[in-house]
Coordinates of C-alpha atoms in Angstrom, one line a residue:
X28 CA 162.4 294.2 -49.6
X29 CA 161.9 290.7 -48.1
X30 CA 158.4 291.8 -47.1
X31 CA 157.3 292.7 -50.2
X32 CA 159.0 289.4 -52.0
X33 CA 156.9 287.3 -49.9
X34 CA 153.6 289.8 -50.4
X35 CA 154.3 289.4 -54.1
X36 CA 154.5 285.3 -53.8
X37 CA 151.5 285.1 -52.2
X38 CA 150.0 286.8 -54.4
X39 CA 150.9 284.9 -57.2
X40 CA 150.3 281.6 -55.2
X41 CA 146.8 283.3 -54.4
X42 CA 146.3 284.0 -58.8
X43 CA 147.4 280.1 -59.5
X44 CA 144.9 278.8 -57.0
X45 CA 141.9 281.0 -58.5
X46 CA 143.1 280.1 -61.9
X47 CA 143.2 276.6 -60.9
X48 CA 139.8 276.6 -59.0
X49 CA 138.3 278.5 -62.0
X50 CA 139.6 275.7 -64.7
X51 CA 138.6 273.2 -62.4
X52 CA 135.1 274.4 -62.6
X53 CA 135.0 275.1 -66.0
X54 CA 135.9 271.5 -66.3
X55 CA 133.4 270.1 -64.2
X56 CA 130.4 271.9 -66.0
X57 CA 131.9 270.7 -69.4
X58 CA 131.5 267.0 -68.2
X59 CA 128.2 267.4 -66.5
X60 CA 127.0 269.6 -69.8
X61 CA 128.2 266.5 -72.3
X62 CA 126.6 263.7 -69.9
X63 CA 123.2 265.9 -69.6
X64 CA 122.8 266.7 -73.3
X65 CA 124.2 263.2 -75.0
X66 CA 125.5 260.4 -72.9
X67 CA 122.8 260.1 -70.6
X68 CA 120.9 258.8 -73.8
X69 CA 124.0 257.3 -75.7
X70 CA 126.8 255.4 -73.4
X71 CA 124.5 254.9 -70.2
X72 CA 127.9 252.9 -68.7
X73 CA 130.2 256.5 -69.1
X74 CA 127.5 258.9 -68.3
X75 CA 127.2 256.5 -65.2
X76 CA 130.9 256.5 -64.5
X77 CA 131.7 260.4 -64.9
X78 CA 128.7 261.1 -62.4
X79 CA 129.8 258.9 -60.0
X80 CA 133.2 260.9 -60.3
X81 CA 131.9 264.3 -60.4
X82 CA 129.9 263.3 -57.3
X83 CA 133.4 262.3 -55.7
X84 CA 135.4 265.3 -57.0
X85 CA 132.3 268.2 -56.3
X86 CA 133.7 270.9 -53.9
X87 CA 130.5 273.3 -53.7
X88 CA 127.5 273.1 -53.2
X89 CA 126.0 273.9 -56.8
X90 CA 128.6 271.3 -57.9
X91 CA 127.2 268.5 -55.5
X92 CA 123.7 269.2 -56.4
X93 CA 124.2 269.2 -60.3
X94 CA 126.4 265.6 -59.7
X95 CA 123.3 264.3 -57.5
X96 CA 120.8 265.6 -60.2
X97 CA 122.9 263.7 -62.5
X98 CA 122.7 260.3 -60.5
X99 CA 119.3 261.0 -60.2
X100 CA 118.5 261.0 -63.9
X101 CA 120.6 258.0 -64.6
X102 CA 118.7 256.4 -62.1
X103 CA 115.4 257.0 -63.5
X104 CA 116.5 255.8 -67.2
X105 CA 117.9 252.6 -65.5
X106 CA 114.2 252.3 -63.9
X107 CA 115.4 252.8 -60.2
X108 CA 112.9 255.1 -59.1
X109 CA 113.4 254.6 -55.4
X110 CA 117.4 255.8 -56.1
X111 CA 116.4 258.7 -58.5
X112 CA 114.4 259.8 -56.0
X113 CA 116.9 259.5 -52.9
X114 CA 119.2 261.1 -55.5
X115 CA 117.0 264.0 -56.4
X116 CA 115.8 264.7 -52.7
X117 CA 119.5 264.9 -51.8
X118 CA 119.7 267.5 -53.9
X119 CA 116.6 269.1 -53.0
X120 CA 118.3 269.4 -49.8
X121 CA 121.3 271.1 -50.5
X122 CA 119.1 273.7 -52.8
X123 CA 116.6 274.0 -50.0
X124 CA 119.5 274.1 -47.0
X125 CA 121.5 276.9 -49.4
X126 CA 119.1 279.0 -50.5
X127 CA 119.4 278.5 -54.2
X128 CA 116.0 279.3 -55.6
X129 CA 117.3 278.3 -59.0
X130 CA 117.9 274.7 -58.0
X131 CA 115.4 274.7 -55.4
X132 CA 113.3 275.0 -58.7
X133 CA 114.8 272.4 -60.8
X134 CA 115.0 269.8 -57.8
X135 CA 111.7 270.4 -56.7
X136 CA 110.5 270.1 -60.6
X137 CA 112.0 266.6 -61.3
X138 CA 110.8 265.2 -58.0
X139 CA 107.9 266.6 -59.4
X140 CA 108.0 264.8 -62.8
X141 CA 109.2 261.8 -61.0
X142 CA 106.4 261.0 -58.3
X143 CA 103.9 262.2 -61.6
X144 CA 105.3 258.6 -63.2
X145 CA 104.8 256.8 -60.7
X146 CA 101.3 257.8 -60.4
X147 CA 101.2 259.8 -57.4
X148 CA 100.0 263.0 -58.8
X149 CA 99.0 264.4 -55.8
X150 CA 102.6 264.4 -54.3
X151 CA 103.5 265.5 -57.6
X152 CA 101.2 268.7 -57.5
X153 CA 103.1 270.0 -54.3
X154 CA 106.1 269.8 -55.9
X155 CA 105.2 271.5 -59.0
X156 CA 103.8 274.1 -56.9
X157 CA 107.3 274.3 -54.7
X158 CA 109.0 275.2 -58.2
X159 CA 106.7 277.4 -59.1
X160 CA 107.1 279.4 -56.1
X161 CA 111.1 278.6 -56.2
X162 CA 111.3 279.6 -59.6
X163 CA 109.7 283.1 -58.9
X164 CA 112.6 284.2 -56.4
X165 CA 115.5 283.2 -58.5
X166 CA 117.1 286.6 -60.0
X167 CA 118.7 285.0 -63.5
X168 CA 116.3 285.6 -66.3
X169 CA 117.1 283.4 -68.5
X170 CA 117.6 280.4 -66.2
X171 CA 114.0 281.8 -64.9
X172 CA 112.0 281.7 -68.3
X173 CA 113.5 277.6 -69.0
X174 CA 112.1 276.6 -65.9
X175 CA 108.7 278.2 -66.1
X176 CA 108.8 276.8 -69.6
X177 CA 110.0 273.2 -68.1
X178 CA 107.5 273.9 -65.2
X179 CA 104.5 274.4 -67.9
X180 CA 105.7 271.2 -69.7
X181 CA 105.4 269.2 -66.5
X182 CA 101.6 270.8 -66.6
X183 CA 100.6 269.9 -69.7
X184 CA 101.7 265.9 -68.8
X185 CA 99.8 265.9 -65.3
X186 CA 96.8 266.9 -68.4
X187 CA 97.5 264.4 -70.4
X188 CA 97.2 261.8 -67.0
X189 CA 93.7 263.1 -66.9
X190 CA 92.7 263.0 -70.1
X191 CA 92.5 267.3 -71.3
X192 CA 94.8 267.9 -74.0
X193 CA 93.0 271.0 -74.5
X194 CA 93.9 272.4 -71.1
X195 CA 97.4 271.0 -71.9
X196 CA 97.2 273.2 -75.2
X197 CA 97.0 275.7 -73.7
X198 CA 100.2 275.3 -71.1
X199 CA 102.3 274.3 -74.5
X200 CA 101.1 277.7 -75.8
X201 CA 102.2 279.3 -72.9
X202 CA 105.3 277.8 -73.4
X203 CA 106.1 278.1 -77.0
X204 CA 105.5 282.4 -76.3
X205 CA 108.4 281.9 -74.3
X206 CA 111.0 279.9 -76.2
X207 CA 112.8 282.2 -78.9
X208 CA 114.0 281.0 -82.1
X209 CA 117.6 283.4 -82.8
X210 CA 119.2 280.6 -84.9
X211 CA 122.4 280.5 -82.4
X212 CA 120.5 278.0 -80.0
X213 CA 122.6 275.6 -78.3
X214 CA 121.7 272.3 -77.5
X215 CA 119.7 272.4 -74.4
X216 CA 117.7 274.5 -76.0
X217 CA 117.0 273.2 -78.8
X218 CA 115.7 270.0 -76.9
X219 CA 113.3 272.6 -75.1
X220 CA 111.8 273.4 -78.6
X221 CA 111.7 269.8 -79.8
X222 CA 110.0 268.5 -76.1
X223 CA 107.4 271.8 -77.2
X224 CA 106.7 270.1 -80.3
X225 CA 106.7 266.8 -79.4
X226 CA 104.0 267.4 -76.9
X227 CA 101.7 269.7 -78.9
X228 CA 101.9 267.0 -81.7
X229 CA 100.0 264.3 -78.7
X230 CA 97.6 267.0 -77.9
X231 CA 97.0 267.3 -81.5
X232 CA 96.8 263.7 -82.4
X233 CA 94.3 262.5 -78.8
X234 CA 92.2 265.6 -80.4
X235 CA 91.9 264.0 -83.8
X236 CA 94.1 266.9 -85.4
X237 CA 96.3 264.4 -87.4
X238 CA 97.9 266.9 -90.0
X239 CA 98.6 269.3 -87.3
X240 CA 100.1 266.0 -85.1
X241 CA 102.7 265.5 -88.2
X242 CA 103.8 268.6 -88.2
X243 CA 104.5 269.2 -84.6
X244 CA 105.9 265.7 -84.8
X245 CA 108.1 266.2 -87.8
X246 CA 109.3 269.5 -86.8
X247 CA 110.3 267.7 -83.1
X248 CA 112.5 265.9 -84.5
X249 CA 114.5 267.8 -87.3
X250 CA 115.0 269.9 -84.4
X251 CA 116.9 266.9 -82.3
X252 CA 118.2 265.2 -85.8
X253 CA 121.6 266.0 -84.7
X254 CA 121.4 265.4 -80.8
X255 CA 121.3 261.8 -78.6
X256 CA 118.7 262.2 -76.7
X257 CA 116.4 260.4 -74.8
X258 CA 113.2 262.4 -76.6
X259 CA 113.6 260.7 -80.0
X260 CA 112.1 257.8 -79.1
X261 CA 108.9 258.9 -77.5
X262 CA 108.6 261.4 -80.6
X263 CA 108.8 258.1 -82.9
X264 CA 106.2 256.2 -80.8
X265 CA 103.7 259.6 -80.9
X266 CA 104.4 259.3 -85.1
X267 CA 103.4 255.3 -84.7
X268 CA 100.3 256.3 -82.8
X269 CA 99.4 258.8 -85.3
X270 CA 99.4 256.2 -88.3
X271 CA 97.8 253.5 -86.3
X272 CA 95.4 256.2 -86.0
X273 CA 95.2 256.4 -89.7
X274 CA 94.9 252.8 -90.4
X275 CA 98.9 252.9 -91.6
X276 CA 99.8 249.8 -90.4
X277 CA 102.6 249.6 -92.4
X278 CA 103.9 252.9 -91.5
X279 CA 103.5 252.0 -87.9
X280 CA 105.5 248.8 -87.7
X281 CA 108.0 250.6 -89.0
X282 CA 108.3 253.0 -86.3
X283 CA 108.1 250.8 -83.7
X284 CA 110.6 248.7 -85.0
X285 CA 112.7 252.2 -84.9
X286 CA 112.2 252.4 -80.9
X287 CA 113.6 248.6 -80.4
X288 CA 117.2 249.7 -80.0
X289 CA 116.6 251.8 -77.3
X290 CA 114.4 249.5 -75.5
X291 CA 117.1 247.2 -75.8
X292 CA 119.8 249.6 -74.1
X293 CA 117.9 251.1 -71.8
X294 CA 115.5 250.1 -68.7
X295 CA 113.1 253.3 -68.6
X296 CA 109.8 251.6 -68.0
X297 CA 107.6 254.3 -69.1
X298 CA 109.2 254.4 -72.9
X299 CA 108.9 250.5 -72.6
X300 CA 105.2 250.7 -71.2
X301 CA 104.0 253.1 -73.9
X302 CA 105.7 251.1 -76.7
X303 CA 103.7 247.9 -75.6
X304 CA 100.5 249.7 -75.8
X305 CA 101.2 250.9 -79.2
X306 CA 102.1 247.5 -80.0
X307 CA 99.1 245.9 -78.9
X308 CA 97.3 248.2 -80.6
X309 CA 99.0 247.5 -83.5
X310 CA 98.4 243.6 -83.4
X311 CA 94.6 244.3 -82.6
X312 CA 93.9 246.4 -86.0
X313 CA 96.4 243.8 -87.6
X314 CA 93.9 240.5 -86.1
X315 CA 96.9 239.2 -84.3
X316 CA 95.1 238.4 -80.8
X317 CA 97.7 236.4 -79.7
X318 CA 100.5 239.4 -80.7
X319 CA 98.0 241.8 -79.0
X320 CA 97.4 239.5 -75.8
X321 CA 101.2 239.4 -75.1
X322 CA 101.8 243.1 -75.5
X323 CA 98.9 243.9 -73.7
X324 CA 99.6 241.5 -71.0
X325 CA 103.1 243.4 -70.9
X326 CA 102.0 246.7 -70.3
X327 CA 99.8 245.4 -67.7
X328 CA 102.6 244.1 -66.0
X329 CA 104.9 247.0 -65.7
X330 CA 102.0 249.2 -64.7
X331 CA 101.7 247.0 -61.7
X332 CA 105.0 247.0 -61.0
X333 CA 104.5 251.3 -61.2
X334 CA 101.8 250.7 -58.7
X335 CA 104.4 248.3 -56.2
X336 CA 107.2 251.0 -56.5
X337 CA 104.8 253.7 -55.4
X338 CA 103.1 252.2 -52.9
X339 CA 106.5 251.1 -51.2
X340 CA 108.5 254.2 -51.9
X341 CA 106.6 256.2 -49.0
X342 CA 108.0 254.0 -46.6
X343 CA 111.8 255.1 -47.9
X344 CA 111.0 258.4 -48.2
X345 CA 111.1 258.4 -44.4
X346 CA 114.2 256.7 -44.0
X347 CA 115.6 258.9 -47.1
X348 CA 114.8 262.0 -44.7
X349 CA 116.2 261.4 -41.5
X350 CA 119.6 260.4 -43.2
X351 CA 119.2 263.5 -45.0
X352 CA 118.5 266.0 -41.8
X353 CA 121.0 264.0 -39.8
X354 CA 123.8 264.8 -42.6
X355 CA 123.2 268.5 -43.0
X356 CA 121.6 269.6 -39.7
X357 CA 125.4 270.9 -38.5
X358 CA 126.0 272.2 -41.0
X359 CA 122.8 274.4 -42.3
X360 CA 119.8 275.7 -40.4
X361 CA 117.4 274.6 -42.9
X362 CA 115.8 271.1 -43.4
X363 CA 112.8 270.5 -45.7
X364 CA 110.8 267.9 -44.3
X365 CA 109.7 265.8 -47.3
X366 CA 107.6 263.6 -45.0
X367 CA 105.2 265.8 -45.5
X368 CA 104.6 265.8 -48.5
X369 CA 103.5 262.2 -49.3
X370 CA 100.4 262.4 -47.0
X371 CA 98.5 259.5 -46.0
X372 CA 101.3 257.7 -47.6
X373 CA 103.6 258.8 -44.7
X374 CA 101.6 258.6 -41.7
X375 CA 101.0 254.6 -43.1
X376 CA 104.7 254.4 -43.7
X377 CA 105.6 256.2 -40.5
X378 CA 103.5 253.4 -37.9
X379 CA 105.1 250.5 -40.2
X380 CA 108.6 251.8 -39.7
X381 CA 108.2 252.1 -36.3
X382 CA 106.8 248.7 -35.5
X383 CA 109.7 247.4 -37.5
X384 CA 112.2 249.1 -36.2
X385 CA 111.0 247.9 -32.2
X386 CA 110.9 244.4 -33.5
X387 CA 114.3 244.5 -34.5
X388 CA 115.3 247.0 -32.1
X389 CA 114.0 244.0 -29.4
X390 CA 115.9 241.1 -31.5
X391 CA 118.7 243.1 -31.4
X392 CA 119.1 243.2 -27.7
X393 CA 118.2 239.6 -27.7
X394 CA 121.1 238.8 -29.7
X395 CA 123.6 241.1 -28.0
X396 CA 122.5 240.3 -23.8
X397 CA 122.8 236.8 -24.6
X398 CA 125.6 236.1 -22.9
X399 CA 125.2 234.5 -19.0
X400 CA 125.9 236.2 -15.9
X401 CA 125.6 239.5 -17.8
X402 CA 122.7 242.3 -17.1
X403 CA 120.7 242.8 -20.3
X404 CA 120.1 245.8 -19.7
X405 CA 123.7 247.2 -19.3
X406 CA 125.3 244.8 -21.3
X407 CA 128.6 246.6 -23.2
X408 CA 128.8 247.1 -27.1
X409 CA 132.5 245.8 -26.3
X410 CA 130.8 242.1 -25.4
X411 CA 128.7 241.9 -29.2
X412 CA 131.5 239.6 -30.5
X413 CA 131.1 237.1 -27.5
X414 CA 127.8 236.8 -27.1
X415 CA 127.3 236.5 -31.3
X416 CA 129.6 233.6 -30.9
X417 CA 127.4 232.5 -28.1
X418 CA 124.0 232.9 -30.0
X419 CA 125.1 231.0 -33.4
X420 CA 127.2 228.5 -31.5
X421 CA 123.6 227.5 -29.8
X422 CA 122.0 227.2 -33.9
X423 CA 124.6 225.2 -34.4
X424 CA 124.7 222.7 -31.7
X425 CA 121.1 222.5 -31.8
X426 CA 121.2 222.1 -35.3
X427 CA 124.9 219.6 -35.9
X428 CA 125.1 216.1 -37.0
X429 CA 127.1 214.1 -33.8
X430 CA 130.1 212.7 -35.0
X431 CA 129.7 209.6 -33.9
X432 CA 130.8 206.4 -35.8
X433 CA 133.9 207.4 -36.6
X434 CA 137.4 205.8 -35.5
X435 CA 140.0 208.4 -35.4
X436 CA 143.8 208.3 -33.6
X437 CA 144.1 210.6 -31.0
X438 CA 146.9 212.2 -32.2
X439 CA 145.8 212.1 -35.8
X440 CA 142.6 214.3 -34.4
X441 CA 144.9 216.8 -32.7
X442 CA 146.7 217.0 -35.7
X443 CA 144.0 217.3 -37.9
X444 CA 142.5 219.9 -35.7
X445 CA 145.3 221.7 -35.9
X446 CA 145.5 221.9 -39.1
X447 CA 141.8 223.0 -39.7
X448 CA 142.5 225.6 -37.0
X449 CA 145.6 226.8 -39.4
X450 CA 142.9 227.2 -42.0
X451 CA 140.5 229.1 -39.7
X452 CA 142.7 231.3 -38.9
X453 CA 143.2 232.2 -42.8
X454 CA 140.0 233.0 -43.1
X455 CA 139.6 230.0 -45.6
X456 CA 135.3 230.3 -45.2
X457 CA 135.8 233.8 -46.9
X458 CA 136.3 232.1 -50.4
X459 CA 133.3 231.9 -52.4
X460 CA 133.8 228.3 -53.8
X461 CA 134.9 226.7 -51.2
X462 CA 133.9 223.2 -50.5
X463 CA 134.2 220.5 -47.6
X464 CA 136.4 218.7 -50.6
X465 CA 139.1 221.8 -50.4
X466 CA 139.1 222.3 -46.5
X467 CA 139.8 218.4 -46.1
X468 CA 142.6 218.9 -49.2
X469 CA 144.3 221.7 -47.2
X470 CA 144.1 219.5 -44.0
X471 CA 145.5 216.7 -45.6
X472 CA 142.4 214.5 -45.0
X473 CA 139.3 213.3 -46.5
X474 CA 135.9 215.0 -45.8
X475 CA 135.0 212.2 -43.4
X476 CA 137.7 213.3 -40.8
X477 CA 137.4 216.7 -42.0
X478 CA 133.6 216.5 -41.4
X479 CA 134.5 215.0 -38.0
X480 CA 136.4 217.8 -36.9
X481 CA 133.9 220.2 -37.4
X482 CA 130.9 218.4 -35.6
X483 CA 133.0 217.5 -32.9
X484 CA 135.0 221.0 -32.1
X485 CA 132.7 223.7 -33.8
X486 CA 129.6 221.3 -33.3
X487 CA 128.2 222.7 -36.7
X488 CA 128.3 220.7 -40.3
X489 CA 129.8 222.4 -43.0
X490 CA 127.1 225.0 -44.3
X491 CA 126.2 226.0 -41.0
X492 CA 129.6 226.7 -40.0
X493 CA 130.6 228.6 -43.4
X494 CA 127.6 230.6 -42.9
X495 CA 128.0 231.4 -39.3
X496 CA 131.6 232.0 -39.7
X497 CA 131.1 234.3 -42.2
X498 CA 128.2 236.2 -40.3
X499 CA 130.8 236.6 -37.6
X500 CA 133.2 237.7 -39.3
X501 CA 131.5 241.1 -41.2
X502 CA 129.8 241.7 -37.3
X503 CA 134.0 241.6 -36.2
X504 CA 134.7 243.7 -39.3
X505 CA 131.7 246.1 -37.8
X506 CA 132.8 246.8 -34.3
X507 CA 136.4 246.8 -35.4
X508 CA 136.1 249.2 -38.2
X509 CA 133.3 251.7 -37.9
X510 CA 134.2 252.7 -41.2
X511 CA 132.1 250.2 -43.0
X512 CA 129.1 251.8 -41.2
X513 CA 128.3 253.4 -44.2
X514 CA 129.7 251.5 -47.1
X515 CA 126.8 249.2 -49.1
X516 CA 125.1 246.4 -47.7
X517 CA 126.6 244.7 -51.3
X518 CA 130.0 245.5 -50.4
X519 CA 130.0 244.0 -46.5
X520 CA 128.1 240.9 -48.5
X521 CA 131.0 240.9 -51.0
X522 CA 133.6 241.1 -48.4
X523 CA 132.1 238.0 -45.8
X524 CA 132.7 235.9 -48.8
X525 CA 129.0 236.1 -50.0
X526 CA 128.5 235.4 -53.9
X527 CA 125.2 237.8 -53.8
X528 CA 123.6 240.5 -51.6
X529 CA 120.3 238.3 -51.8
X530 CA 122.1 235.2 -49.7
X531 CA 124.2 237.6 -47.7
X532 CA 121.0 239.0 -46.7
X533 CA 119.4 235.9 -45.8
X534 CA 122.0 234.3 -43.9
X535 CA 122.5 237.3 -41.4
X536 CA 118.7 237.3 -40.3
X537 CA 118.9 233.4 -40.8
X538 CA 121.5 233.6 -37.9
X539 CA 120.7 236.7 -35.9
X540 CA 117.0 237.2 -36.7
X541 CA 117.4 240.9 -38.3
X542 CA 118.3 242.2 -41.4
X543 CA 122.2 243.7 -42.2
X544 CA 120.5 247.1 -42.7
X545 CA 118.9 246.9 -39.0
X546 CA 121.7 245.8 -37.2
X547 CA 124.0 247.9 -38.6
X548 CA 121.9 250.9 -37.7
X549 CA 121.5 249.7 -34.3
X550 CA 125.3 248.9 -33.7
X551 CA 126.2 252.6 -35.2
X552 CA 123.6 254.3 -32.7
X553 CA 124.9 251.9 -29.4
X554 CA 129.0 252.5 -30.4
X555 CA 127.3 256.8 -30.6
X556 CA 126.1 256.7 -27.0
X557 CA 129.5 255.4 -26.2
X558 CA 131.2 257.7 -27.3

């Protein structure tokens, strides 16, 4: 009888924990589903936040994937294409490592979508093809025919790159013989049917259809009328092409006026690049050359900053993909190697990561043998500290204003150096604001004396010691607390007292000659092989 009481207990334990698994699912894909469909275009701030916690709270792997994909998008509305990248591609991963042909289609789609922005529609191609074949060996129908129909959507724009709407006509047609109209759509769907329209009404209007435009265009957005979304305002800058086109002018200003709001709260630089082309357009049939100078010279400016992104990303990619094996190689047997993928791009990026990576690899070792009497070659992570003190010690002796001139009681200068060694021992050179005027007020000096304390016992003036100091103090952290190995460079910069990554950045190679980034990756590896 005791036997079975406990059989039956479990069981109902067993029952609560499904139930409770299955709600917390449920409410995971309720969230994702209301940041995909209307935050991600209304309140970037909470679709930004409820990622970030799905991301924390995922427990599967479809769940980590969706909360990446998520991060990803946000990232490419925000105009952080290198993170919506490293985003997508960890997701990519996961699909890839798991065998999920579904996501392995939608992952390999977006990357697709996302190097096509960036102009690098040859990487682009091989990923559209990778969803293509993806998409075929997924066994849900349904999820099956949205992706061919997303997949033949992504065709038509790499037409519209080159200039053949017609071929792109004939993808949208494709497409529309595969969206059906039952009157219960929900609204994913429906933004499938209005992105249909939306992009037949361009083919129509760069082919000098202009009723046909209107309609598509219209019907685009009745469809959307009562969904956020991030399509509406590329559907009003098509109708503001298509009176400029007719010689509207007035009709036009007003529909660019329409898009202003969500340049204004959002940062996605093709929306903003487009817009600027239709205004200069605009201001050139209105005889506003100045107008159509500025908008021009605008557009000109975020293409080039397209072209920077691009031609830099390659050399992330690489980093993006060893941190990406490394993670998942114990854990799955797959690993897509993205490297390939970028070409000519990679094997560039690949020689100029290496070459950086031995120079600092070499400063590195400078800065941690530099101790005397020790063998460089065998010197123990255990001695980093020491010798750090050593190295910026050296800056600042070399570098100190000798305190000379000044008439100070010998026991008034142990005092006094007692008291700043009080302070130093607070960690006072963590604040932010702090000043020479505050250390001497905590002394209970002036900044003279205070100033002679420091150049005669830490043989540094104030800014080089605060800098130092703190420099010292987030390498200490580092060997202490391996922890912070992977928290942001922002965070460590935040914590050593820093008021910005940028100066946080600059001091540490200032004083030991590498970046954070490098030295952190090369203390991690050394405290490894230790272990």
């Amino acid at each position: 009888m005791k036997s079975l009481s406990i059989f039956i207990f479990m069981l109902f334990v067993l029952c609560k924990t499904s139930a409770a698994q299955s709600g917390s699912n449920s409410n995971f894909n309720k969230r994702y589903l209301d940041v995909v469909v209307s935050l991600v275009a209304s309140d970037r701030k909470e679709a930004r936040r409820i990622a970030d916690s799905l991301a924390h709270v995922a427990n599967t792997d479809e769940q980590k994937i969706k909360a990446y994909m998520l991060l990803a998008k946000l990232d490419e509305n925000a105009g952080n294409m290198k993170g919506c990248i490293w985003y997508a591609m960890r997701a990519d991963t996961i699909a890839n490592a798991t065998f999920n042909f579904s996501w392995q289609a939608s992952t390999a789609g977006f990357l697709a979508t996302s190097f096509r922005q960036l102009g690098l529609l040859k990487v682009s191609e091989r990923y559209l093809s990778k969803a293509e074949i993806a998409n075929e060996n997924q066994l849900n129908a349904h999820m099956k025919m949205l992706t061919k129909i997303n997949i033949l959507h992504e065709r038509a724009f790499h037409c519209f790159e080159l200039d053949h709407y017609t071929d792109a006509k004939k993808y949208l047609n494709s497409a529309a013989s595969l969206i059906h109209i039952d009157g219960n759509e929900d609204k994913k769907a429906l933004l499938i049917k209005a992105t249909n329209d939306q992009l037949m009404g361009i083919c129509e209007l760069k082919l000098g259809n202009l009723i046909s435009a209107e309609s598509y265009l219209d019907a685009s957005l009745e469809k959307i009328k009562n969904v956020e979304s991030n399509l509406k305002p590329y559907i009003i800058r098509a109708k503001a092409e298509l009176e400029l086109e007719r010689n509207n002018l007035t009709a036009a200003f007003k529909y660019l006026n329409m898009i202003k709001p969500y340049l204004i709260n959002g940062d996605v630089e093709e929306l903003k690049m487009l817009t600027y082309e239709s205004w200069a357009a605009y201001y050139q049939k209105d005889g506003d050359m100045t107008k159509f100078l500025e908008f021009r010279e605008k557009a000109i400016d975020l293409k080039a900053h397209r072209d920077e992104v691009a031609k830099g990303i390659s050399d992330d990619l690489i980093e993006i993909f060893n941190v990406r094996k490394q993670y998942y190689k114990n854990r799955y047997m797959l690993s897509i190697g993205v490297v390939l993928m970028i070409g000519m791009f990679a094997a560039v990026g690949t020689l100029y990561y290496f070459r950086l990576q031995s120079s600092y690899k070499s400063q590195y070792h400078v800065l941690t043998d530099k101790q005397e009497g020790v063998n460089p070659v065998v010197a123990p992570l255990t001695e980093i500290s020491d010798n750090f003190s050593m190295a910026i010690n050296e800056l600042g002796n070399s570098s100190a204003i000798k305190a000379k001139g000044i008439n100070i009681a010998k026991d008034t200068e142990e005092r006094l150096y007692q008291e700043f060694v009080k302070q130093e021992e607070a960690n006072f050179y963590l604040e932010k604001s702090v000043t020479l005027q505050q250390l001497a007020t905590n002394m209970g000096t002036n900044m003279r004396y205070a100033s002679y304390i420091l150049q005669k016992f830490r043989g540094k003036d104030f800014y080089d010691y605060i800098q130092s100091s703190r420099i010292e103090f987030i390498i200490a952290k580092l060997k202490t607390s391996p922890e912070l190995f992977d928290y942001k460079i922002s965070y460590l910069a935040e914590m050593s007292g820093f008021s910005s990554l940028s100066r946080f950045s600059s001091a540490f190679k200032e004083v030991t000659g590498i970046p954070p980034s490098a030295f952190i990756h090369f203390m991690k590896k050394e405290m490894n092989q230790k272990r």
